[in-house]
Coordinates of C-alpha atoms in Angstrom, one line a residue:
M29 CA -28.3 1.7 14.2
S30 CA -26.3 1.6 17.4
A31 CA -22.8 2.9 17.2
D32 CA -21.6 0.2 19.7
L33 CA -19.0 -2.1 18.0
S34 CA -18.1 -3.8 21.2
A35 CA -20.9 -6.3 21.1
L36 CA -19.9 -7.9 17.8
P37 CA -20.1 -11.7 17.7
D38 CA -16.9 -13.3 18.9
P39 CA -15.0 -15.4 16.4
P40 CA -14.4 -19.1 17.0
Q41 CA -11.2 -19.9 18.9
K42 CA -9.9 -21.9 15.9
L43 CA -10.9 -20.7 12.4
R44 CA -11.4 -22.6 9.2
R45 CA -11.5 -19.4 7.2
L46 CA -10.4 -15.8 8.0
C47 CA -12.2 -13.5 5.5
V48 CA -10.5 -10.2 5.0
V49 CA -12.9 -7.3 4.1
L50 CA -11.2 -4.2 2.9
G51 CA -12.6 -0.7 3.2
D52 CA -13.5 -0.5 -0.5
Q53 CA -15.1 -4.0 -0.6
L54 CA -18.3 -3.5 1.3
D55 CA -20.2 -6.0 -0.8
A56 CA -22.6 -8.3 0.9
E57 CA -22.5 -10.6 -2.2
S58 CA -18.7 -10.8 -2.2
A59 CA -17.1 -14.2 -2.9
V60 CA -15.6 -14.2 0.6
F61 CA -19.1 -14.9 1.9
D62 CA -19.5 -18.0 -0.2
A63 CA -20.2 -21.0 2.0
F64 CA -19.5 -18.8 5.1
D65 CA -20.0 -20.8 8.3
P66 CA -20.4 -18.8 11.5
A67 CA -19.3 -21.8 13.5
Q68 CA -15.9 -21.9 11.7
D69 CA -15.3 -18.6 9.9
A70 CA -14.9 -15.0 10.8
L71 CA -14.5 -11.6 9.1
L72 CA -11.6 -9.2 9.6
L73 CA -12.1 -5.5 9.1
T74 CA -9.4 -3.0 10.0
E75 CA -9.2 0.8 10.2
A76 CA -5.5 0.8 9.6
A77 CA -3.6 4.0 10.6
E78 CA -1.4 3.6 7.5
E79 CA -4.4 3.7 5.1
A80 CA -5.4 7.0 6.7
T81 CA -2.0 8.6 6.6
Y82 CA 0.1 7.3 3.7
L83 CA -1.3 10.3 1.9
A84 CA -2.7 13.5 3.6
Q85 CA -6.4 12.6 2.9
H86 CA -9.5 14.8 2.7
K87 CA -11.3 14.7 6.1
K88 CA -14.6 13.7 4.4
R89 CA -12.8 10.9 2.6
L90 CA -11.7 9.5 6.0
V91 CA -15.2 9.9 7.4
L92 CA -16.7 8.2 4.4
F93 CA -14.5 5.1 4.5
F94 CA -14.6 4.6 8.3
A95 CA -18.3 5.3 8.6
A96 CA -19.1 2.9 5.7
M97 CA -16.9 0.2 7.3
R98 CA -18.5 0.5 10.7
H99 CA -22.0 0.3 9.2
F100 CA -21.1 -2.7 7.1
A101 CA -19.6 -4.4 10.2
L102 CA -22.8 -3.9 12.2
E103 CA -24.9 -5.2 9.3
Q104 CA -22.8 -8.3 9.1
A105 CA -23.0 -8.8 12.9
A106 CA -26.8 -8.5 12.7
L107 CA -26.6 -11.6 10.3
G108 CA -24.7 -13.5 13.0
R109 CA -21.4 -13.4 11.3
P110 CA -18.4 -13.3 13.7
L111 CA -16.1 -10.3 13.3
I112 CA -12.7 -9.1 14.3
Y113 CA -13.1 -5.3 13.9
R114 CA -10.1 -3.1 14.7
R115 CA -11.0 0.5 15.3
L116 CA -8.5 3.3 14.8
D117 CA -9.7 4.8 18.1
G118 CA -10.1 1.4 19.8
A119 CA -8.1 -0.3 22.5
A120 CA -5.9 -2.3 20.1
P121 CA -5.6 -0.3 16.9
A122 CA -3.5 -1.6 14.0
A123 CA -0.8 0.4 12.3
T124 CA -1.2 -1.5 9.0
L125 CA -3.5 -4.0 7.3
A126 CA -0.6 -6.4 7.3
E127 CA -0.1 -6.0 11.1
S128 CA -3.8 -6.6 11.6
L129 CA -3.7 -9.8 9.5
I130 CA -0.6 -11.1 11.3
R131 CA -2.3 -10.6 14.7
A132 CA -5.4 -12.4 13.5
I133 CA -3.4 -15.3 12.2
R134 CA -1.5 -15.5 15.6
D135 CA -4.7 -15.3 17.6
F136 CA -7.0 -17.6 15.6
D137 CA -4.7 -19.8 13.5
P138 CA -7.0 -20.0 10.4
E139 CA -6.6 -22.8 8.0
E140 CA -7.2 -20.4 5.1
I141 CA -7.3 -16.7 4.5
R142 CA -9.7 -15.2 1.9
V143 CA -9.9 -11.8 0.4
A144 CA -11.7 -10.4 -2.7
Q145 CA -9.1 -9.2 -5.2
P146 CA -8.0 -5.8 -3.8
G147 CA -8.2 -2.7 -5.8
D148 CA -4.7 -1.6 -4.9
H149 CA -1.5 -3.4 -6.0
R150 CA 0.2 -2.1 -2.8
V151 CA -2.4 -3.6 -0.6
L152 CA -2.4 -7.0 -2.4
T153 CA 1.4 -7.2 -2.1
A154 CA 1.3 -6.3 1.7
L155 CA -1.4 -8.9 2.4
E156 CA 0.3 -11.6 0.4
A157 CA 3.6 -11.0 2.2
A158 CA 1.9 -11.1 5.7
A159 CA 0.1 -14.3 4.9
N160 CA 3.2 -16.0 3.4
G161 CA 5.4 -14.9 6.3
A162 CA 3.0 -16.6 8.7
G163 CA 2.9 -19.8 6.5
K164 CA -0.7 -19.4 5.6
P165 CA -2.3 -19.5 2.1
L166 CA -4.0 -16.3 0.9
L167 CA -6.7 -16.8 -1.7
A168 CA -7.4 -13.7 -3.7
L169 CA -10.9 -14.4 -5.0
E170 CA -12.5 -13.0 -8.1
D171 CA -14.1 -9.6 -7.3
R172 CA -17.6 -10.3 -8.7
H173 CA -18.5 -6.6 -8.3
F174 CA -17.1 -5.9 -11.8
L175 CA -18.8 -6.7 -15.1
V176 CA -15.6 -7.9 -16.7
S177 CA -13.2 -10.3 -14.9
R178 CA -9.5 -9.7 -14.9
A179 CA -9.0 -12.9 -16.9
R180 CA -11.5 -11.9 -19.6
F181 CA -9.9 -8.5 -20.0
A182 CA -6.5 -10.1 -20.1
D183 CA -7.7 -12.3 -23.0
W184 CA -9.0 -9.2 -24.8
F185 CA -5.8 -7.2 -24.1
R186 CA -3.3 -9.9 -25.0
G187 CA -1.6 -9.5 -28.4
R188 CA -3.8 -6.6 -29.6
K189 CA -2.2 -4.2 -32.1
R190 CA -4.3 -1.4 -30.7
I191 CA -5.8 -0.9 -27.3
L192 CA -8.8 1.3 -27.6
L193 CA -11.7 1.9 -25.3
E194 CA -14.1 2.0 -28.3
D195 CA -13.1 -1.6 -29.3
F196 CA -13.5 -2.8 -25.7
Y197 CA -16.8 -1.0 -25.2
R198 CA -18.4 -2.3 -28.4
A199 CA -17.4 -5.9 -27.5
E200 CA -18.9 -5.6 -24.0
R201 CA -22.1 -3.9 -25.3
K202 CA -22.6 -6.8 -27.6
R203 CA -21.9 -9.3 -24.9
A204 CA -24.4 -7.6 -22.5
G205 CA -27.0 -7.0 -25.1
W206 CA -27.5 -3.5 -23.8
L207 CA -28.9 -0.9 -26.2
M208 CA -28.6 -3.4 -29.1
T209 CA -31.2 -4.2 -31.7
E210 CA -32.3 -7.8 -32.5
D211 CA -30.0 -7.8 -35.5
G212 CA -26.9 -6.9 -33.4
Q213 CA -26.7 -3.2 -34.2
P214 CA -26.5 -0.4 -31.7
V215 CA -29.9 1.3 -30.9
G216 CA -30.1 4.6 -32.6
G217 CA -27.6 3.7 -35.3
A218 CA -24.5 4.8 -33.4
W219 CA -22.3 3.3 -30.7
N220 CA -22.0 6.6 -28.9
F221 CA -23.6 10.0 -28.9
D222 CA -20.6 12.2 -27.9
K223 CA -21.5 14.8 -30.5
D224 CA -24.8 15.3 -28.7
N225 CA -23.2 15.5 -25.2
R226 CA -21.0 18.6 -25.6
K227 CA -23.3 21.5 -25.3
S228 CA -22.5 24.4 -23.0
F229 CA -25.2 25.9 -20.8
G230 CA -25.0 29.3 -22.6
A231 CA -25.9 32.6 -21.2
E232 CA -29.0 31.3 -19.4
G233 CA -26.9 29.0 -17.2
P234 CA -27.9 25.5 -16.1
G235 CA -31.3 26.4 -14.8
L236 CA -32.9 24.5 -11.9
I237 CA -30.9 21.4 -10.9
A238 CA -32.5 18.8 -8.7
P239 CA -30.4 18.7 -5.5
R240 CA -28.8 15.3 -4.8
P241 CA -30.1 13.6 -1.6
R242 CA -28.3 14.2 1.6
F243 CA -27.8 11.5 4.2
E244 CA -27.6 13.1 7.7
P245 CA -25.1 11.4 9.9
D246 CA -26.5 8.9 12.4
P247 CA -24.8 8.0 15.7
V248 CA -22.3 5.7 13.9
T249 CA -21.2 8.4 11.5
R250 CA -21.3 11.1 14.1
E251 CA -18.8 9.1 16.2
V252 CA -16.5 8.8 13.1
I253 CA -16.8 12.5 12.4
A254 CA -15.7 13.2 16.0
M255 CA -12.7 10.9 15.7
V256 CA -11.6 12.4 12.4
R257 CA -11.9 15.9 13.9
A258 CA -9.7 14.9 16.8
R259 CA -7.1 12.8 15.1
F260 CA -6.8 14.4 11.7
A261 CA -7.3 18.1 12.4
A262 CA -4.4 18.9 10.0
A263 CA -5.9 16.9 7.1
P264 CA -7.0 18.9 4.0
G265 CA -10.6 19.6 3.1
A266 CA -13.7 20.5 5.1
I267 CA -15.5 18.1 7.4
D268 CA -18.7 20.2 8.1
G269 CA -21.7 19.2 6.2
F270 CA -20.8 15.5 5.6
A271 CA -23.9 13.9 4.1
E272 CA -22.6 11.0 1.9
A273 CA -24.2 7.6 1.4
V274 CA -22.5 5.2 3.9
T275 CA -24.8 2.2 3.6
R276 CA -26.3 0.2 0.8
A277 CA -29.8 1.6 1.7
D278 CA -28.4 5.1 1.3
A279 CA -26.7 4.2 -2.0
L280 CA -29.9 2.7 -3.5
Q281 CA -31.8 5.9 -2.6
A282 CA -29.1 8.0 -4.3
L283 CA -29.4 5.8 -7.4
E284 CA -33.2 6.1 -7.5
D285 CA -32.9 9.9 -7.1
F286 CA -30.4 10.2 -10.0
I287 CA -32.4 8.1 -12.4
A288 CA -35.6 10.1 -11.7
N289 CA -34.2 13.6 -11.4
R290 CA -30.9 14.1 -13.2
L291 CA -30.3 11.3 -15.7
P292 CA -32.9 12.8 -18.2
R293 CA -30.8 16.0 -18.5
F294 CA -27.4 14.3 -18.1
G295 CA -26.5 13.8 -21.7
D296 CA -26.7 17.1 -23.4
H297 CA -24.5 19.0 -20.9
Q298 CA -22.3 16.1 -19.8
D299 CA -19.1 18.2 -20.5
A300 CA -20.4 21.6 -19.4
M301 CA -19.4 23.6 -16.3
A302 CA -21.1 26.3 -14.3
T303 CA -19.7 28.4 -11.5
G304 CA -21.0 27.4 -8.1
H305 CA -22.4 24.1 -9.3
V306 CA -20.6 21.0 -8.0
T307 CA -23.0 18.3 -9.1
L308 CA -25.0 19.6 -12.0
N309 CA -26.7 16.6 -13.6
H310 CA -24.0 14.1 -12.7
S311 CA -24.8 11.0 -10.7
R312 CA -22.2 11.2 -8.0
L313 CA -22.7 7.4 -7.6
S314 CA -18.9 6.7 -8.0
T315 CA -18.3 6.7 -4.3
S316 CA -21.0 4.0 -3.7
L317 CA -19.8 2.0 -6.7
N318 CA -16.2 2.1 -5.6
L319 CA -17.0 1.1 -2.0
K320 CA -19.1 -1.7 -3.6
L321 CA -22.3 -0.5 -2.0
L322 CA -23.8 -0.6 -5.5
H323 CA -23.2 -3.1 -8.3
P324 CA -22.5 -1.6 -11.7
R325 CA -25.0 -4.0 -13.3
E326 CA -27.9 -2.7 -11.2
V327 CA -26.8 0.9 -11.9
C328 CA -26.7 0.4 -15.7
E329 CA -29.9 -1.6 -15.7
A330 CA -31.7 1.2 -13.8
A331 CA -30.6 3.7 -16.5
L332 CA -31.6 1.2 -19.3
A333 CA -35.1 0.8 -17.7
A334 CA -35.5 4.5 -17.7
Y335 CA -34.8 4.7 -21.4
A336 CA -37.1 1.7 -22.1
A337 CA -39.9 3.5 -20.2
G338 CA -39.3 6.8 -22.1
R339 CA -38.1 8.6 -18.9
A340 CA -34.6 9.4 -20.2
P341 CA -33.2 10.1 -23.7
L342 CA -30.8 7.8 -25.6
N343 CA -27.8 10.1 -25.6
A344 CA -28.0 10.4 -21.7
V345 CA -28.4 6.7 -21.1
E346 CA -25.8 5.6 -23.6
G347 CA -23.3 8.2 -22.2
F348 CA -23.9 7.0 -18.7
V349 CA -23.7 3.3 -19.5
R350 CA -20.5 4.0 -21.4
Q351 CA -18.9 5.5 -18.3
I352 CA -19.6 2.3 -16.4
L353 CA -19.6 -0.6 -18.8
G354 CA -17.0 1.0 -21.0
W355 CA -14.6 3.3 -19.2
R356 CA -14.8 2.0 -15.6
E357 CA -14.2 -1.6 -16.6
Y358 CA -11.6 -0.6 -19.2
V359 CA -9.4 1.3 -16.8
R360 CA -9.5 -1.5 -14.2
G361 CA -8.4 -3.9 -16.9
I362 CA -5.5 -1.6 -17.9
Y363 CA -4.4 -1.2 -14.3
W364 CA -4.1 -5.0 -13.6
S365 CA -2.7 -5.7 -17.0
L366 CA 0.2 -3.3 -16.6
M367 CA 0.9 -2.9 -12.9
P368 CA 3.2 -2.5 -11.0
A369 CA 5.5 -1.0 -13.8
Y370 CA 2.6 1.2 -15.0
A371 CA 2.8 3.5 -11.9
Q372 CA 6.4 4.5 -12.9
R373 CA 5.5 5.7 -16.4
N374 CA 6.2 9.3 -17.3
G375 CA 6.0 9.5 -21.0
L376 CA 6.3 13.3 -21.2
G377 CA 9.2 13.5 -18.8
A378 CA 7.3 15.8 -16.4
G379 CA 9.2 16.6 -13.1
E380 CA 7.3 19.3 -11.2
T381 CA 5.5 19.0 -8.0
V382 CA 1.7 19.7 -7.8
P383 CA 1.3 23.4 -7.2
A384 CA 0.7 24.3 -3.6
F385 CA -2.6 26.0 -4.2
F386 CA -4.1 22.7 -5.3
W387 CA -4.1 21.7 -1.6
T388 CA -5.9 24.9 -0.6
G389 CA -8.0 26.0 -3.5
E390 CA -6.7 29.6 -3.2
T391 CA -6.1 31.0 -6.7
E392 CA -7.2 34.0 -8.8
M393 CA -8.0 31.7 -11.7
A394 CA -11.8 31.4 -11.7
C395 CA -12.1 27.9 -13.2
L396 CA -9.5 26.5 -10.8
A397 CA -10.9 28.4 -7.8
D398 CA -14.4 27.0 -8.5
G399 CA -13.2 23.4 -9.2
L400 CA -10.8 23.2 -6.3
G401 CA -13.3 24.9 -4.0
G402 CA -15.7 22.1 -4.7
V403 CA -13.0 19.6 -4.0
M404 CA -12.0 21.2 -0.7
R405 CA -15.6 21.4 0.4
E406 CA -17.0 18.1 -0.9
G407 CA -14.2 15.9 -2.1
Y408 CA -15.8 15.9 -5.5
A409 CA -15.5 17.4 -9.0
H410 CA -17.3 16.0 -12.1
H411 CA -15.3 14.4 -14.8
I412 CA -14.8 17.4 -17.1
Q413 CA -13.4 19.5 -14.2
R414 CA -11.1 16.7 -13.3
L415 CA -9.8 16.3 -16.8
M416 CA -10.0 19.7 -18.5
V417 CA -9.4 22.0 -15.5
M418 CA -7.4 20.5 -12.7
G419 CA -5.9 17.7 -14.8
L420 CA -5.2 20.0 -17.8
F421 CA -3.4 22.5 -15.6
M422 CA -1.2 19.9 -14.0
M423 CA -0.3 18.4 -17.4
L424 CA 0.5 21.8 -19.0
Y425 CA 2.5 22.8 -15.9
G426 CA 4.5 19.6 -16.0
A427 CA 3.5 17.9 -12.7
R428 CA 4.9 14.4 -12.3
P429 CA 2.1 12.0 -13.3
Y430 CA 2.3 10.0 -10.1
A431 CA 2.3 13.1 -8.0
A432 CA -0.9 14.2 -9.8
H433 CA -2.3 10.7 -9.0
E434 CA -1.4 11.1 -5.4
W435 CA -3.2 14.4 -5.2
H436 CA -6.3 12.8 -6.8
M437 CA -6.1 9.8 -4.3
A438 CA -5.8 12.2 -1.4
L439 CA -8.7 14.5 -2.1
Y440 CA -11.4 12.7 -4.0
L441 CA -13.9 10.6 -2.1
D442 CA -14.3 8.1 -4.9
A443 CA -10.6 7.5 -5.6
I444 CA -9.3 4.0 -5.4
D445 CA -5.9 3.1 -6.9
W446 CA -7.2 0.9 -9.7
V447 CA -9.5 3.7 -11.1
S448 CA -7.4 6.7 -10.2
L449 CA -4.0 5.7 -11.7
P450 CA -5.1 5.0 -15.3
N451 CA -7.5 8.0 -15.3
V452 CA -4.8 10.4 -14.0
L453 CA -1.5 9.1 -15.1
G454 CA -2.9 7.9 -18.4
M455 CA -5.8 9.9 -19.6
S456 CA -5.3 13.2 -17.7
Q457 CA -1.5 13.5 -17.8
H458 CA -0.7 11.4 -20.9
G459 CA 2.0 9.9 -18.9
D460 CA 1.6 6.3 -20.2
E461 CA 2.7 7.1 -23.7
G462 CA -0.7 6.7 -25.2
V463 CA -2.0 3.5 -23.7
V464 CA -5.2 5.0 -22.3
G465 CA -5.5 8.0 -24.7
S466 CA -4.0 8.3 -28.2
K467 CA -3.5 12.0 -27.7
P468 CA -2.9 14.4 -24.8
Y469 CA -6.0 16.3 -23.7
A470 CA -4.2 19.6 -24.3
A471 CA -6.2 22.8 -24.6
S472 CA -5.9 26.5 -24.0
G473 CA -8.2 28.7 -21.9
A474 CA -10.5 28.9 -25.0
Y475 CA -11.8 25.5 -24.2
I476 CA -12.8 26.5 -20.7
D477 CA -14.4 29.7 -22.0
R478 CA -16.4 27.7 -24.5
M479 CA -17.7 25.1 -22.0
S480 CA -18.2 27.3 -18.9
D481 CA -19.1 30.7 -17.5
H482 CA -15.8 30.9 -15.5
C483 CA -13.9 33.2 -17.8
A484 CA -16.5 36.0 -17.6
G485 CA -15.6 36.5 -13.9
C486 CA -11.9 35.9 -14.2
P487 CA -9.1 38.5 -14.1
Y488 CA -7.4 36.7 -17.0
D489 CA -8.3 36.6 -20.7
P490 CA -8.4 33.2 -22.3
K491 CA -7.4 34.7 -25.6
Q492 CA -4.1 36.1 -24.3
A493 CA -0.9 34.1 -23.8
T494 CA 1.2 37.1 -22.8
G495 CA 0.8 40.4 -21.0
P496 CA -0.8 41.3 -17.7
K497 CA -4.1 39.6 -18.4
A498 CA -2.7 36.5 -20.0
C499 CA -4.6 33.3 -19.1
P500 CA -2.2 30.9 -17.4
F501 CA -3.8 28.0 -19.3
T502 CA -3.2 29.7 -22.6
T503 CA 0.4 30.6 -21.7
L504 CA 1.2 27.1 -20.6
Y505 CA -0.6 25.5 -23.5
W506 CA 1.6 27.1 -26.1
S507 CA 4.7 26.4 -24.1
F508 CA 3.6 22.8 -23.7
L509 CA 3.1 22.3 -27.4
E510 CA 6.5 23.9 -28.2
R511 CA 8.2 21.8 -25.5
H512 CA 6.9 18.5 -27.0
E513 CA 6.6 19.5 -30.6
D514 CA 9.0 16.9 -31.9
R515 CA 7.3 14.2 -29.7
F516 CA 3.9 15.0 -31.0
K517 CA 4.7 15.4 -34.7
P518 CA 4.1 11.7 -35.6
N519 CA 0.6 11.9 -33.9
M520 CA -1.9 12.6 -36.6
R521 CA -4.5 13.7 -34.0
M522 CA -2.2 16.6 -33.0
R523 CA -1.8 17.9 -36.5
M524 CA -4.1 20.9 -36.1
Q525 CA -2.7 22.0 -32.8
L526 CA 0.9 21.8 -34.1
A527 CA -0.1 23.7 -37.3
N528 CA -1.4 26.5 -35.1
L529 CA 1.8 26.5 -33.2
A530 CA 3.8 26.7 -36.4
R531 CA 2.1 30.0 -37.3
K532 CA 3.9 31.6 -34.3
D533 CA 7.2 33.2 -35.3
A534 CA 10.4 33.0 -33.3
E535 CA 9.7 36.3 -31.5
E536 CA 6.2 35.4 -30.4
R537 CA 7.4 32.0 -29.1
K538 CA 10.2 33.8 -27.2
T539 CA 7.7 36.2 -25.6
I540 CA 5.4 33.2 -24.6
R541 CA 8.4 31.4 -23.0
Q542 CA 9.2 34.5 -21.0
A543 CA 5.6 34.8 -19.9
E544 CA 5.7 31.1 -18.9
A545 CA 8.9 31.6 -16.8
A546 CA 7.3 34.6 -15.0
L547 CA 4.1 32.6 -14.3
R548 CA 6.1 29.7 -12.9
R549 CA 8.0 32.1 -10.6
R550 CA 4.6 33.4 -9.3
L551 CA 3.3 30.0 -8.7
T552 CA 6.2 28.8 -6.7
V553 CA 6.3 31.9 -4.3

């Protein structure tokens, strides 16, 4: 594909519809294309400077978004659809999405502006303000990419005494008919197989893992890489070795590869970690899903077809489907049901900044060095690293939940506000007072030791909370429980952890507090 964006079809001088396409809405079946008329309508895509700089974002994240946008624009142009495409390195770049929209309204006077429902409350507010200021209606159309509409989730959410993923997931499984028997029962006699998905790799390690496909940069992507190198040299993360899916064709190939090569082994070791392994048997399809290059229905149906054909076991397929039909749809519903106030929640009263080494990956802690190293190189970590290594450390340390979310948004390739905020502020940091998770995911270094090989090569001992070899996770864990002891007492799911804390006498607690204070001094140097 040619990298030349200068030969895009010119929009009509007077528009009926201006269809705004955002960088995470690269869906050729989007509602903005319904009844699209090239003689009267045009698309607007903008590489806005603000979207690249409001957070110091990973270089590969910038490459991914801009390269995917440019490929999508060229594909739409090949269909004869007129485009207004504002390049960040073009002759007339736009500082913000709102500025780009205002300029398009001024130049083409559209009767109507259309956009699929954005995945970021901040972006929706900015576009609405820009359109209203120009006296034009902005229609935010249903985003058909998702399996559950915002209205349907709102109906489920409204007036419920308990908001649990399990209740939502079961209802949607029944509605979809996925992994259900003819008499309406779950296949295999259980709704989930978590108990089968928590194996560690053991001393033998993960064995041979099929490598994920790499998509070598074409001229379009190489041009973006050069721009990011030049304009964002100070951004965090590596840029060398970029090989992400940036087109739908790439994404479909990645889906096919996962289903054939890693889904069969995904279930058993879903929560396991191994030093030096970034991907393991995880799909790494979240970037393509969140850019809308893949539809969640086709992803789930590909996994279901593998199970039906005997090519993947039930625990792997159910676990994978639950991540998408269950968790992914659930957190989106939570986001739009509770925003914008949700972003300000801080149920544990945490007030620290994210530790500086989270932006470099430089630490002696083996588990964090491995997890953060993968993030710095690839903009990725699998879900258990995100939750039970990076997320766990930030919660025990007391980082502000929104600051943890901003770190996540800045460094992960797949992070979009709607999915990041509930996952980080809610599930990972327990900052939403139990909306997403009924208990904090609090654990000592013993959990990491059980689920990984990290501790064997670490200078710290996960069993020790004090002394020169004390594991920072274990030190912070006991301090965390003591700090929030009264808050957690009513929570029946915290009973065992608090009972273990109660066995520590006053002197031991004092020694742990002193060890925590010394650790915090070291981390802030």
